[in-house]
Structure formats: structure tokens, C-alpha cells
XYZ file of C-alpha atoms in Angstrom:
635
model
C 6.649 23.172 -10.309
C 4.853 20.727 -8.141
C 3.055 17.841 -9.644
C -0.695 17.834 -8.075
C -2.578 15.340 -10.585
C -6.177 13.461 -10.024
C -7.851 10.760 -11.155
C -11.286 9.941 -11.614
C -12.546 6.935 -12.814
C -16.469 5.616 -12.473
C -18.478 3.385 -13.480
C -22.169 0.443 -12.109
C -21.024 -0.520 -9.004
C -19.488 -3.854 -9.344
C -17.696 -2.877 -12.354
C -14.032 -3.358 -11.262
C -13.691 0.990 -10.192
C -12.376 0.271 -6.542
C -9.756 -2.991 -8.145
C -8.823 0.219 -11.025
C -8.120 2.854 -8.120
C -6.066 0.432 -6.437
C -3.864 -0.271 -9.435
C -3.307 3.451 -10.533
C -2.751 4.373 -6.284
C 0.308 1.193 -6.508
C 1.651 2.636 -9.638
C 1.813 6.132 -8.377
C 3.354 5.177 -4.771
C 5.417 3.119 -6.981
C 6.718 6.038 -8.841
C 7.280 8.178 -5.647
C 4.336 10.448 -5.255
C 1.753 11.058 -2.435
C -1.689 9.423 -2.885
C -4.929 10.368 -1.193
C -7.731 8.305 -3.056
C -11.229 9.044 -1.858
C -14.158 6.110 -2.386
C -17.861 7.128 -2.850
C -20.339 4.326 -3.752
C -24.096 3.568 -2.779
C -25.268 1.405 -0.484
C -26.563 -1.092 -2.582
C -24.781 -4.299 -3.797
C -24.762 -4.252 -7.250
C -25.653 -1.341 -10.341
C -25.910 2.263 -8.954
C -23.007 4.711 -9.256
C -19.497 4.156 -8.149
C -16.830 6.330 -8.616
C -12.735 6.437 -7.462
C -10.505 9.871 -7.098
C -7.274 9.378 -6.737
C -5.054 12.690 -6.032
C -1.165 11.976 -7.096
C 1.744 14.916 -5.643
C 5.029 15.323 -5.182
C 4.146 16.813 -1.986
C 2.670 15.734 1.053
C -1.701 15.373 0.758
C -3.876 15.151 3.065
C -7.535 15.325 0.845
C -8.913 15.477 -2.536
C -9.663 18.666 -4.230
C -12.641 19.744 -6.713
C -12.934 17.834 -9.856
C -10.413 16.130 -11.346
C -7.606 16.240 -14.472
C -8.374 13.239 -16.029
C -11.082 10.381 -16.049
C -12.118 6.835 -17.137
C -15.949 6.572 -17.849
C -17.373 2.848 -18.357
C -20.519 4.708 -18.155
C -23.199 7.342 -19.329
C -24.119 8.339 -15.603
C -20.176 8.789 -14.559
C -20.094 11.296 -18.390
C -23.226 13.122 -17.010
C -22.375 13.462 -13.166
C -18.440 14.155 -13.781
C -17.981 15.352 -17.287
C -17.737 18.962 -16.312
C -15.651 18.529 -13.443
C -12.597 17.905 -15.285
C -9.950 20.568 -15.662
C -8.878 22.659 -18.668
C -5.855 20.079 -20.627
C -7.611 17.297 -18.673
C -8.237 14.242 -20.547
C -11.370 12.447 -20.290
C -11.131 8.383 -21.539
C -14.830 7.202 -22.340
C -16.767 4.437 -24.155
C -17.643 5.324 -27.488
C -20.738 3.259 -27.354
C -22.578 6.142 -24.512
C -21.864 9.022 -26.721
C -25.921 9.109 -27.313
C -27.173 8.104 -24.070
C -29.990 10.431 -22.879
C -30.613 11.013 -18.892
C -33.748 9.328 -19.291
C -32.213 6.552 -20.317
C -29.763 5.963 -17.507
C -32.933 4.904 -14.944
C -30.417 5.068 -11.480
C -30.148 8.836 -11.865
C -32.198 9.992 -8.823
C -35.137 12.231 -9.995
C -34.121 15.191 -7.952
C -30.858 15.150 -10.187
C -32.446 14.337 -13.340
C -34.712 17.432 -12.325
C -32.039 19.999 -12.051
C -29.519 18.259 -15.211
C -32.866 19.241 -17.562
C -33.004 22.270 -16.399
C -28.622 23.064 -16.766
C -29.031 21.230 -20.473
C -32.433 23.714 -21.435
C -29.973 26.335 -20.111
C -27.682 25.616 -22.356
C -29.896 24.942 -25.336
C -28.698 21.631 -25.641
C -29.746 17.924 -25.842
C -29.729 16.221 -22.378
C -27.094 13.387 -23.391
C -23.480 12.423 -23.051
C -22.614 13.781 -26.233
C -23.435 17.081 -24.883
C -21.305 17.444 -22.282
C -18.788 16.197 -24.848
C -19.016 18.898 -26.254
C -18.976 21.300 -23.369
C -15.859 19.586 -22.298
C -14.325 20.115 -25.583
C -15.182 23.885 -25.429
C -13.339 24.123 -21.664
C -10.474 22.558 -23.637
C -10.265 19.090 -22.174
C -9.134 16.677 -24.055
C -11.507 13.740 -25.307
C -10.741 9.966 -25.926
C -13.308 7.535 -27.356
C -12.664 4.339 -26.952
C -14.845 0.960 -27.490
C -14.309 -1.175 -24.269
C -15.838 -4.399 -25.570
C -14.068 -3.863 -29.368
C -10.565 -3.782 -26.762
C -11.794 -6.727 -24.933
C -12.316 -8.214 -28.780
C -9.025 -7.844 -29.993
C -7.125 -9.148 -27.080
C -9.240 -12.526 -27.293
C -8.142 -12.674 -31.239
C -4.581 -11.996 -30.308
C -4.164 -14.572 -27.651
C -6.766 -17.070 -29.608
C -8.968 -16.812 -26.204
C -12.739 -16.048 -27.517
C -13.858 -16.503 -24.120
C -11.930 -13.099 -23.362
C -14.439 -10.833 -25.083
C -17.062 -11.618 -22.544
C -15.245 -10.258 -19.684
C -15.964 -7.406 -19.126
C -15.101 -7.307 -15.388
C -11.393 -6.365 -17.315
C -13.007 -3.106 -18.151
C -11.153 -2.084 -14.939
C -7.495 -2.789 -15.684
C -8.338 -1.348 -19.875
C -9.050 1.999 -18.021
C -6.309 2.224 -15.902
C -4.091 1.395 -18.582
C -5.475 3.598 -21.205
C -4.725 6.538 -18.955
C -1.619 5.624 -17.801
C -1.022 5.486 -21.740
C -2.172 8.767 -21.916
C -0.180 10.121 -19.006
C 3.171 8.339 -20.628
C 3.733 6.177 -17.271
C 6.348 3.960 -17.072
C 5.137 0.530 -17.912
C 6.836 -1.839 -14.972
C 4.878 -0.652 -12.366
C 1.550 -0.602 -13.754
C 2.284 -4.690 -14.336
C 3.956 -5.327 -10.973
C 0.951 -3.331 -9.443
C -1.530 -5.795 -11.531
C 0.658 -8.558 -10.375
C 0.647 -7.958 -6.558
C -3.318 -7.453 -6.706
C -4.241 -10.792 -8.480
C -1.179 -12.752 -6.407
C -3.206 -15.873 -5.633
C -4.712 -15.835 -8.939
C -1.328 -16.252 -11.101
C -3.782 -17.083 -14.832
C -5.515 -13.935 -13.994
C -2.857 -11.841 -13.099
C -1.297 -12.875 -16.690
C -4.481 -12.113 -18.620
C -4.117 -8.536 -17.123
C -0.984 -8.052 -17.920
C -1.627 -8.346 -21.601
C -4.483 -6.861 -21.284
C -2.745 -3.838 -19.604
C 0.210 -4.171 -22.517
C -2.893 -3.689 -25.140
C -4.267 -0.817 -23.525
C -1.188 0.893 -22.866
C 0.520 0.770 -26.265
C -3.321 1.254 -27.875
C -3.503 4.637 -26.203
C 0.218 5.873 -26.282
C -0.114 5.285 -30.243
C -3.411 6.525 -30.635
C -4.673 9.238 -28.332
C -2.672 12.488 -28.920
C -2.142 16.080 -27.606
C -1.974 15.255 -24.100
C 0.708 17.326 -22.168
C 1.238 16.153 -18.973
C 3.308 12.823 -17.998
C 3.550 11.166 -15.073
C 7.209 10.524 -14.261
C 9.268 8.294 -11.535
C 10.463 10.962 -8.986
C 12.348 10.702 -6.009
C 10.985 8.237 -3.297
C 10.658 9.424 -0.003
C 11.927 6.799 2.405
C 9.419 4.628 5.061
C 5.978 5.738 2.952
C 3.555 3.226 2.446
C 0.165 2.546 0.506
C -2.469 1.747 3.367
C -6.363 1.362 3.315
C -8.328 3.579 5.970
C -9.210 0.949 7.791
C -6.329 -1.041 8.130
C -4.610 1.608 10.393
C -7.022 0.862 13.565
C -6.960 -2.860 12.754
C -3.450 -2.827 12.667
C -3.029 -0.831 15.428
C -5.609 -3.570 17.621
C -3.047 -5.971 16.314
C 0.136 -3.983 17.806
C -1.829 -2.991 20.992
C -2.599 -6.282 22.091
C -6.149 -6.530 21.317
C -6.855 -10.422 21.481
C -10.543 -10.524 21.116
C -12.797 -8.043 19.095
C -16.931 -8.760 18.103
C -18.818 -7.322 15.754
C -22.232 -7.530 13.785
C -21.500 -6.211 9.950
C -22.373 -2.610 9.277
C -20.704 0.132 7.189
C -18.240 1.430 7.220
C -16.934 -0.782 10.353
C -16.997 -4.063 8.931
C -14.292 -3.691 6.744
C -11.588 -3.571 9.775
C -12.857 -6.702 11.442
C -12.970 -8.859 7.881
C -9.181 -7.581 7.241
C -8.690 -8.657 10.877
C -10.314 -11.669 10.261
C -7.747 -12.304 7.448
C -4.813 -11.755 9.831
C -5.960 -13.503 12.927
C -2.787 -14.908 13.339
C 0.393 -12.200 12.555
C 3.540 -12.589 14.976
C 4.450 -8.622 15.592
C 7.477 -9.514 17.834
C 8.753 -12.117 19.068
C 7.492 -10.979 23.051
C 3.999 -9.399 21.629
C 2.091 -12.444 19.238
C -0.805 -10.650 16.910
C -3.354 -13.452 16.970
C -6.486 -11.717 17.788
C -9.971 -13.482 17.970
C -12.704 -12.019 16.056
C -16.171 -13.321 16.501
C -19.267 -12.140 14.491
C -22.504 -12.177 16.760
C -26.363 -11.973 15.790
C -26.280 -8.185 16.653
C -24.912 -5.489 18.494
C -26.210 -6.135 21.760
C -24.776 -9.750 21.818
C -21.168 -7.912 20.173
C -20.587 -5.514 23.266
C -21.701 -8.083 25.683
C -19.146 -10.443 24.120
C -16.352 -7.618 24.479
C -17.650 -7.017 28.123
C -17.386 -10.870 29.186
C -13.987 -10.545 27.509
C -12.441 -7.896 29.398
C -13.653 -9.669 32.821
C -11.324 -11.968 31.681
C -8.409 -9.446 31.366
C -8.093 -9.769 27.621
C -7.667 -7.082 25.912
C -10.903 -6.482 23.918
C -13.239 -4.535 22.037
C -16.136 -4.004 19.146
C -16.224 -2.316 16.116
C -19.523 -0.810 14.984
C -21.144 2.187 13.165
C -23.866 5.006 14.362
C -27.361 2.571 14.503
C -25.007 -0.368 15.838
C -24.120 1.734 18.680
C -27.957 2.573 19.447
C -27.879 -0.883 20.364
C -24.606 -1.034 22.221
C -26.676 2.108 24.770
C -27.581 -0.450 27.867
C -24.529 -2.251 27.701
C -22.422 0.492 27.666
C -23.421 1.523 31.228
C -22.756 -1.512 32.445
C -19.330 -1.192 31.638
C -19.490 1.922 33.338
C -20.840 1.050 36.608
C -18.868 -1.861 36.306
C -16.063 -0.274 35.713
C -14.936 -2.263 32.790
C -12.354 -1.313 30.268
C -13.607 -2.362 26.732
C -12.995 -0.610 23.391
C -15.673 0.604 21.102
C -14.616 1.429 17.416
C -16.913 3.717 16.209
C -16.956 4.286 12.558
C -19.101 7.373 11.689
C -21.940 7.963 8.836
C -24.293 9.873 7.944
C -27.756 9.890 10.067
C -30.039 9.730 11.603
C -31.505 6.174 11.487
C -30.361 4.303 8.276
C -29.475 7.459 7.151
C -27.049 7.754 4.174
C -25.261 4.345 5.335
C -22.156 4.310 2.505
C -21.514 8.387 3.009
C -19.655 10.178 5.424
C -20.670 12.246 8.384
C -18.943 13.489 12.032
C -22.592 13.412 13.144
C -22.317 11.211 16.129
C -20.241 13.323 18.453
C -22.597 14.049 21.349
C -24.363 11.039 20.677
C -20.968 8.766 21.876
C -20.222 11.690 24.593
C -24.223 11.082 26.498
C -25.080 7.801 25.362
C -26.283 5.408 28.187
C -28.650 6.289 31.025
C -27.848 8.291 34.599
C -23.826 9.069 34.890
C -20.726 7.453 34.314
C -17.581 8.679 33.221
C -16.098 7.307 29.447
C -13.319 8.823 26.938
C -14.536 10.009 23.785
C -11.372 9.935 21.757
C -11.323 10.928 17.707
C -8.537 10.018 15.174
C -8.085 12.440 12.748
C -6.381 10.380 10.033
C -5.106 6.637 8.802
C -1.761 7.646 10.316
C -3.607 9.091 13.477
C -5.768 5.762 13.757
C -2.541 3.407 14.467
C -1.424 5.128 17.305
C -4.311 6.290 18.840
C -5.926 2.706 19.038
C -2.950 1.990 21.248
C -3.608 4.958 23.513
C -7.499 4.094 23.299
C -6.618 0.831 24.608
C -4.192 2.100 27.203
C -6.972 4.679 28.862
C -9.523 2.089 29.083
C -6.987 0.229 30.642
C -5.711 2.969 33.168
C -8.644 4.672 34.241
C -11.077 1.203 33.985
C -13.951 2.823 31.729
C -15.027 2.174 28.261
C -13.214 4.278 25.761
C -15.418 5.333 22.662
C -12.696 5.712 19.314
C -14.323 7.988 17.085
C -13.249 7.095 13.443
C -15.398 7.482 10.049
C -16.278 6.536 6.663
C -13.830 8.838 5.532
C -11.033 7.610 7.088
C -11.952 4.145 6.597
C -12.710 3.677 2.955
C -9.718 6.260 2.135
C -6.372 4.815 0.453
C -3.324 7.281 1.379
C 0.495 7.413 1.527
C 1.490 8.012 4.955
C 4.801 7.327 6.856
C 5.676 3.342 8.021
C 4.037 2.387 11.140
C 6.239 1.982 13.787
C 4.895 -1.118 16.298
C 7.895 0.109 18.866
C 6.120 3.477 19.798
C 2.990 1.854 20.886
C 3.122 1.236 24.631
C 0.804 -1.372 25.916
C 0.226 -0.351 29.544
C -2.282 -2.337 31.919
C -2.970 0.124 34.343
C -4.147 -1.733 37.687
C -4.486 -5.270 36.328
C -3.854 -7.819 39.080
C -1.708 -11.095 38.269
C -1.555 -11.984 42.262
C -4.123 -11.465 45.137
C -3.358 -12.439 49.091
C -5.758 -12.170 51.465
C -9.301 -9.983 51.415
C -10.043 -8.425 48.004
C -12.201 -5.532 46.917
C -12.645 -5.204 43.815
C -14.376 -1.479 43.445
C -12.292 -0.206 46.570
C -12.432 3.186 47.372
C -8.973 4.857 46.307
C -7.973 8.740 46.264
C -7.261 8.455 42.860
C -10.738 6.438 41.927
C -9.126 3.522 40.421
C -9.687 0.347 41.839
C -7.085 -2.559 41.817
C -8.651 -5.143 38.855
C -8.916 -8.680 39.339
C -9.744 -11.144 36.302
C -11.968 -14.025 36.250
C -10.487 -17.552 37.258
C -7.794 -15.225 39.109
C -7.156 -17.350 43.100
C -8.366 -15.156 46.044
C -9.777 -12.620 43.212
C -13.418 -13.204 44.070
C -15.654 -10.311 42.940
C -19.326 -9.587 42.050
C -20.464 -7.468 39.053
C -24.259 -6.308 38.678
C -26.434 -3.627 36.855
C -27.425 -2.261 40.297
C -25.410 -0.109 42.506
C -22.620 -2.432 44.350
C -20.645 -1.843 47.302
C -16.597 -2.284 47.607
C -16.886 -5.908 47.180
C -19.591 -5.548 43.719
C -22.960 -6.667 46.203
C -26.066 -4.623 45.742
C -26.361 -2.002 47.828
C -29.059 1.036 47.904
C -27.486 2.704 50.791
C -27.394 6.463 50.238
C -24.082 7.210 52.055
C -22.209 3.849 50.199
C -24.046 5.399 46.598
C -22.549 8.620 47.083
C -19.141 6.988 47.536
C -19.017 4.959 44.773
C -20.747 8.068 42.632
C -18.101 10.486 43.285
C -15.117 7.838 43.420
C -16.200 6.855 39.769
C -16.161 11.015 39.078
C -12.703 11.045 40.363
C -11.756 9.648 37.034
C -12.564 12.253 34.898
C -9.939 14.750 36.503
C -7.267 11.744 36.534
C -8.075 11.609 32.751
C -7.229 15.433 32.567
C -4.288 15.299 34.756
C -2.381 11.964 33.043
C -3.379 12.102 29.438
C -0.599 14.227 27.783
C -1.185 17.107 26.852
C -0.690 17.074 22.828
C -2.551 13.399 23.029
C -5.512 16.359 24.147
C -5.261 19.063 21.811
C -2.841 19.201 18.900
C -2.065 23.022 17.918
C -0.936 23.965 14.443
C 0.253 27.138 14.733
C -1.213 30.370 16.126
C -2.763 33.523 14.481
C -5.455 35.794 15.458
C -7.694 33.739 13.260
C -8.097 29.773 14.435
C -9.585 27.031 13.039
C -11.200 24.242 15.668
C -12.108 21.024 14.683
C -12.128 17.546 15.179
C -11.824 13.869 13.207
C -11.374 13.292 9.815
C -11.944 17.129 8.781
C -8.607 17.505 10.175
C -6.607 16.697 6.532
C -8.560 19.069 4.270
C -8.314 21.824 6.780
C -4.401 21.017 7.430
C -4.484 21.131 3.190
C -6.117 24.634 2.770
C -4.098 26.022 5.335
C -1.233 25.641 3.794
C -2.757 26.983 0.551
C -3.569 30.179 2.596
C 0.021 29.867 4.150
C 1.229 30.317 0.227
C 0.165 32.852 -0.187
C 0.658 34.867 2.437
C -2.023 34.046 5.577
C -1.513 32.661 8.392
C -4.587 30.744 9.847
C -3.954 28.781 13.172
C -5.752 25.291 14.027
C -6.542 23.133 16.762
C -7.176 19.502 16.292
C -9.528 18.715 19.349
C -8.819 14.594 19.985
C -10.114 14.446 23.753
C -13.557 15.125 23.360
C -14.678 13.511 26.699
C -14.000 14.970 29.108
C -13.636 18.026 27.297
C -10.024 20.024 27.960
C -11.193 23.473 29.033
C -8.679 24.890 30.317
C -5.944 23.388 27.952
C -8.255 24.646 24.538
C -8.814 28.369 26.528
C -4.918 28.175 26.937
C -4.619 27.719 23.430
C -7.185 29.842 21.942
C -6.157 33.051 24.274
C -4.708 34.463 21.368
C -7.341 34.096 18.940
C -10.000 36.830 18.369
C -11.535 35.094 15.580
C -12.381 31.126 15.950
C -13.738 29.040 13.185
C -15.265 25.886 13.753
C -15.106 23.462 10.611
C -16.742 20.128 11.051
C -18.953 17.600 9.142
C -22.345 17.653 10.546
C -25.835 19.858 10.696
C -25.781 21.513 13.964
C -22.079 22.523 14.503
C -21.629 19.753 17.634
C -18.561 20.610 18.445
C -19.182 24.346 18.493
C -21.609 23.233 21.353
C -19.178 21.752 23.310
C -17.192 24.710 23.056
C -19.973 26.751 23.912
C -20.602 24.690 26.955
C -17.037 24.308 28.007
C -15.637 27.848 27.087
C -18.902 29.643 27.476
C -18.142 31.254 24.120
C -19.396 30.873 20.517
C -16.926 30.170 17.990
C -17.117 33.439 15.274
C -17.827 31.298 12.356
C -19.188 27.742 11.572
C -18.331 26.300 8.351
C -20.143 23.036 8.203
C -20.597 20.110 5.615
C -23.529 17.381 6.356
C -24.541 15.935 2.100
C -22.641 12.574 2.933
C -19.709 13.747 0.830
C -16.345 14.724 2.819
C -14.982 18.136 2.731
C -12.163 19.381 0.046
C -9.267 21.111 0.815
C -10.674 24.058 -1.737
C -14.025 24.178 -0.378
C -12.317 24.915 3.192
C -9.563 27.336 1.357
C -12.414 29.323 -0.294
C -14.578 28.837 3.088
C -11.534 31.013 4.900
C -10.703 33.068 2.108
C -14.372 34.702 2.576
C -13.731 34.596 6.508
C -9.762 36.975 5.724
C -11.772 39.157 3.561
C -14.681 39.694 5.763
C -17.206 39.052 3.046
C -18.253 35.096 5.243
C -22.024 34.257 6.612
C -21.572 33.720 10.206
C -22.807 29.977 8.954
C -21.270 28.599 5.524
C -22.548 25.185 4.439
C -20.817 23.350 1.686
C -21.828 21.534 -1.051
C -19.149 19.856 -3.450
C -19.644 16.807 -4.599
C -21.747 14.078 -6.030
């Protein structure tokens, strides 16, 4: 049988659940399983709800499912929002002193929610408090352990003679990852090596943990019974590793050659510029050094200006920012068109518009990257689909803008960046770095926006001898002077155009489109939706139905002919995607002059699930789907 396990645990933001998810993700890559853990959290510092799932498998994962088979509540809000979500011979791990919380005592409950949890406990003819669902869990067979948190906390300060100890409660997080991995019968070494590698600079803490860790373990292996399932070492694939979402691009900028990158802090973007902050300095190989320069600006504007100037300077560069940063980044961004400047822009989805929902997810900003900036330049829109995906593609990213001299717009999200995952090793020696027309020498006249068949100007860099050129906002000539004359502004018009078919014609053609299979019935997306789709498929694929799927990566300029190549076959087409209006079914629309048959579509700030989609297409086999589904897991 495979082994297909998750984990929830939640808990006040700021209460240790994201240092708790990390632990249990170590311990099971430690053990030899695939981990996909998915992060939700408000955007506030400090006190609303957090919460962790962690999916363990023996096989390959590419997304969380519904619910979960076994949680860690510090809280009353994490019993009321979760309680019911956990599977028949789950186990749920709670603090005995919530058992009579009410709703209207847990004030962060938003009163839309509170509205509809009166209503499901009046259904129910039951008290509105934890110790209701409780008991509803107990009557869907799940398992129930109470256990007093701060009483824990209390003994291990008598044991070691540390009073101070009991006050700690931040070490709530490493008592519930221990209790269940007491409860699952877990081998004990890796949950303390996993404790050890987190707190490595901090060798006291680390040792406090430990014991800690050794007090919940043993507590809940001697005292909290009739739990089935165990969670055993199993055979370790080779070259896996434990990565954070974001580390994947950041790496990648490393690998690439990116040597300068600005940024102003926004989520979910910030987090790859702090952890390249951390690294500025990494030798990769001995021939390609990994120092990169990261500067944080006053805003936006000042961060793609700052990537801009870069570039002029032939460094590799670029900015990272999220959907309301890159309102900002509009102005600037045509002058790197005009300009003809190859800079990188990171773009790390959420959900809109304005402020919007800015800790959820969302794939809302597709057209948005595609038209923003005044009058007509050609840029790449280029999506990665996953942390594996992100490595590799910020290499090509950085390669196109280099090649073709245009900004290049990386499409990632908060999905993808706050996700922790197994995926395979990253290999530094298949990234290319590739400079396209970058000068190093110049003799005699120079041009720098010559006209060329293939649109693509020779590129000089600033300080470079004889490499003299102008840049301006306005309409230049061959040389970069204004000019306003109507035959030269055709010219340069159409040799900037020439671009997009050079894009078409020298971009590979799976770095375009990746199919999965064929069928009569095909699924079309793009980004981060890519996993749970890949996920139910093979569900369907189990039993029995085969579903094709293209994974659309060049957005910009959109592959027509390659995606009507690949879709000839199809009769049915299902697009599956993460925002309101279906933006990528409009694009296909546009581009194919078709509609796709069915849109299944997701836009609460929660990603999809591999069952949602499964159940999505199981409606769509048996004929029995809207033309329009829109999903709704998840709190």
C-alpha cells in the first residue's frame, strides 16, 4: 500500500507553527518520503490564525489534498476551523485547557465565519465550542489526545531544575511535533538531528529542545493509545532534497549569474531577496563566483530603475516584486523596452486587486504582466510552474532577456514561494548562461540600436572604449538621439517587432509548451496550478482515465501555432487556473479563436488541491460539469 499521510498543525501566528512544520518536513525527508508542505497565515504580524500542512508519501507529490490525518492544535480557533477536517483513524493532539472555548470567545474569528459556524452548531443542536467538535470528531472515529501544553512545559523545568522553562511557551512548537511523532511511532534520531540542524547557531537552545522533544515523545508513546498508523524509515530515493519555494529562483539568480538584484519588501517576494541577502557571497564554481548584490530601495520605482542602471552596465540584473509593486514598476518598464534593455522582473503573484488578500495566493496577474506599460514594446512573459521549475527557468529568464534585449517578466507565486517540497538536487551544470549580443570590444563607428534582419542590436556597456551610446524615453534613432521622424519611427517600431517572431523561432519548443500526454479530453493551464492538476491526473490515470495536459510556460508572445499543434487532438479542453475571469482562457480565445469547453477556476486566496481538481474532472468524464466550476476548499 502506499503511504499518503498529512499533517496539520495551527496555532496565533507567532506561535512557533512554521519552526514545527519545518521539523516534522526534516524528519520525514529524513526517513525517505516525499513532502509537499503548504503555508497559510494572515497578513498581520502577530495573533491571527496560522496554520502548517504537511503531506508525507512514498510516492512522488506535487500538492496537498483535503483535510488532513492528524493535527496539533495550540489553539481554540485551529479546533473550530480544522477539527472536522481530519480523517476517520486520524488523530487530533490538542490543549486540554480550550476544551470549553466558545466562538465568541476566540475575537479573531471573522464575523462572516462566526456567522455561518452558529448556524452548522444550531444545525447540529449543539453548543458552539471546541468541545463540540470534540465530540463530532469522536463520532467520525478520529482519535482524540488532550494534552496540557504549559503542565509539559512544567515538568520539563522540574526535571532539568530550570523554572525559567515553564514560561516558554514559544517551545509549544517542538512539544507538538514531538507529541505526534510519538503518536505516529517515528524513529527518534531524526526528529533530534532535525531540531539540531534548525537551532545550529543557537547550540543552548538546540539542547533545551532536544529534551524537550525526548519529553514529548516518550509522554505520548506511553500515554496516548489506539493509534494505528506509524511512520517508518523507507527507502531513500537518491539526489532529493528539502527546499523552500523561494529558494529555487534565488538559487537559480545565484547559478545564472545574476550579480545585482533590488527590491522594496512586499509579500510574497521578499522572502527570496532576504535569503539572497544571507548568501551574498556563495562560490558555485570555481569559473562562475555567486556573490550577488542586493540592494533594498525606498520603493518600487527607485528598485527597477536600480536594475535598469544595472544592466547598462552589462551586469546581470534584476528585481523581485509582487502584484501592487509592479503597478509601480509600469513607466519604467517601457523604458526598458524602448531602450531595449534586458533586466529581470520576479514577479511573485497574490491575490488582488489593490492590497488585496496580500499573504494568499492568486494567478491573477497574467494579463496584467503581458499589457503593462504604455504604447508597444515587445517583453517575455514566462511562468514557472513549480520549486523545481523555478531553478531552471530563472536561468532561461535570464538568458532571453539577454538574447533578444527586452525585459523578461518571471511569473512565480505565493504558492510556490511559501511551499516546502522534496524535489530532485539542483544541478548548477545544466544552466547555460548565454549573453546574447553583449559587446567586450568596439572599433570604429558604433550604433547601438542598429537596424539588423534579425532585430537585435549589437549591446555595448557603459565605461565600454569606442561604445558611446545615448538612451532616452523618446523615440531614438540608430545611434539612441531623439528623433520624431516618421520613416526612422517606423524602423525602429517594426525592428523592435522583429523580436517577437525570433522569440518564437529560438525558444525551444518544450521551454514553450510542456505536453503531458494526449486524450480527447485536455487540461490547459499555467503556473503553480500545474502540481495539483499533474496530482489528480494521475488519480484519474488509476483508475482508468486518461486526461491529457498542457503546461503553457511562454505566455508572451503566446505560441499559437505550437498549442493548436498540440491541442488538434482534443475535442474537449479544460482550462484550470487560479483567478476570477479565466485569463488564460482569454488568451486562448484570442490566440486560437476558440473557447476552451470548460473553466474550472479557484480565486478565495487558498491554492487548489489535487482532489478538488480530481472531483472537478470527474464531473467533466461523466458529463454531469457546469460549463464554469469554481472551487472552494479551504480556510
Amino acid at each position: 500500500m502506499v503511504f499518503d499521510y498529512s499533517w496539520l498543525i495551527g496555532g496565533p501566528q507567532g506561535s512557533g507553527v512554521d519552526t514545527a512544520a519545518n521539523i516534522f518536513s526534516r524528519v520525514g525527508t529524513k526517513l525517505g518520503y516525499h513532502v509537499f508542505g503548504k503555508r497559510e497565515y494572515h497578513s498581520n504580524i502577530k495573533g491571527l490564525h496560522s496554520y502548517f500542512v504537511v503531506r508525507l508519501s512514498d510516492n512522488k507529490i506535487r500538492s496537498n489534498v483535503n483535510g488532513a490525518n492528524i493535527m496539533v492544535a495550540f489553539d481554540a480557533e485551529t479546533m473550530i476551523r480544522h477539527g472536522l477536517s481530519i480523517s476517520k483513524n486520524g488523530a487530533i493532539i490538542y490543549d486540554s485547557s480550550i476544551v470549553n472555548t466558545s466562538i465568541d470567545e476566540i475575537p479573531t474569528i471573522e464575523a462572516d465565519h462566526r456567522v455561518r459556524l452558529a448556524e452548522f452548531f444550531k444545525s447540529k443542536n449543539m453548543e458552539p465550542k471546541v468541545s463540540s467538535i470534540i465530540e463530532l470528531a469522536k463520532e467520525s472515529g478520529v482519535n482524540v489526545y488532550p494534552i496540557s501544553f504549559r503542565d509539559a512545559l512544567s515538568n520539563i523545568a522540574d526535571e532539568l531544575k530550570r523554572p525559567e522553562l515553564s514560561r516558554m511557551t514559544r517551545m509549544f512548537n517542538v512539544l507538538g511535533v514531538s507529541f505526534s511523532l510519538g503518536v505516529l511511532k517515528a524513529p527518534m534520531a531524526p526528529l533530534l538531528e532535525s531540531i539540531e540542524e534548525i537551532f545550529s547557531t543557537k547550540p543552548t537552545i538546540a539542547d533545551l529542545n532536544k529534551k524537550a522533544a525526548n519529553f514529548a515523545y516518550n509522554h505520548a508513546s506511553a500515554k496516548f493509545s489506539g493509534f494505528n498508523a506509524s511512520l517508518n524509515e523507507t527507502d531513500k530515493e537518491p539526489n532529493i532534497m528539502l527546499v523552500q519555494g523561494h529558494q529555487g529562483s534565488a538559487l537559480g539568480k545565484m547559478v545564472c549569474g545574476c550579480r545585482f538584484q533590488s527590491y522594496y519588501p512586499i509579500t510574497p517576494a521578499s522572502d527570496e531577496s532576504e535569503f539572497l541577502e544571507t548568501h551574498e557571497i556563495l562560490q558555485v564554481k570555481e569559473d562562475r563566483p555567486g556573490s550577488t548584490t542586493i540592494v533594498q530601495t525606498e520603493d518600487e520605482i527607485s528598485a527597477i530603475g536600480m536594475a535598469v542602471g544595472a544592466s547598462l552596465t552589462g551586469t546581470r540584473s534584476a528585481t523581485s516584486t509582487s502584484g501592487p509593486g509592479f503597478s509601480l514598476m509600469a513607466e519604467t518598464l517601457g523604458w526598458a523596452g524602448i531602450n531595449e534593455v534586458p533586466v529581470v522582473i520576479s514577479l511573485f503573484q497574490r491575490s488582488g486587486p489593490s492590497t488585496g488578500l496580500p499573504t494568499r495566493h492568486g494567478q491573477d496577474d497574467l494579463l496584467f504582466a503581458i499589457n503593462a506599460g504604455h504604447g508597444e514594446f515587445p517583453r517575455i512573459v514566462y511562468a514557472s510552474g513549480d520549486v523545481e521549475d523555478s531553478f531552471y527557468d530563472t536561468g532561461k529568464c535570464f538568458n532571453f532577456a539577454d538574447i533578444f534585449q527586452l525585459p523578461v517578466i518571471h511569473i512565480l507565486d505565493k504558492f510556490i514561494a511559501s511551499s516546502v517540497v522534496t524535489c530532485n538536487r539542483f544541478e548548477p551544470d545544466l544552466v547555460s548562461i548565454d549573453r546574447g549580443k553583449l559587446l567586450e570590444k568596439i572599433d570604429g563607428d558604433y550604433k547601438r540600436f542598429a537596424h539588423s534582419p534579425d532585430g537585435i542590436s549589437p549591446r555595448s556597456k557603459l565605461g565600454l572604449e569606442n561604445g558611446v551610446f545615448w538612451n532616452t524615453g523618446d523615440e531614438s534613432d540608430e545611434y539612441g538621439h531623439i528623433s520624431e521622424d516618421p520613416v526612422n519611427r517606423i524602423q525602429m517600431m517594426d525592428k523592435r517587432q522583429k523580436k517577437v517572431e525570433q522569440i518564437l523561432t529560438l525558444v525551444p519548443k518544450n521551454d514553450q509548451v510542456v505536453a503531458y500526454g494526449k486524450s480527447d479530453i485536455c487540461v490547459v493551464s499555467w503556473g503553480s496550478s500545474k502540481g495539483p492538476i499533474l496530482d489528480a491526473i494521475e488519480m484519474h490515470r488509476n483508475e482508468g482515465n486518461e486526461i491529457g495536459f498542457i503546461d503553457i510556460k511562454l505566455l508572451e508572445p503566446f505560441p499559437t501555432e505550437y498549442v493548436k499543434s498540440l491541442l488538434k487532438d482534443s475535442s474537449v479542453i479544460v482550462d484550470i487556473e487560479a483567478n476570477m475571469t479565466a485569463q488564460l482562457g482569454s488568451l486562448i480565445r484570442k490566440n486560437l479563436l476558440k473557447d476552451p469547453d470548460y473553466y474550472v477556476l479557484k480565486y478565495t486566496g487558498r491554492p487548489m488541491t489535487c482532489i478538488e481538481i480530481f472531483d472537478s474532472l470527474k464531473k467533466i468524464l461523466e458529463k454531469k460539469a457546469e460549463k464554469r466550476q469554481v472551487l472552494l476548499y479551504g480556510d
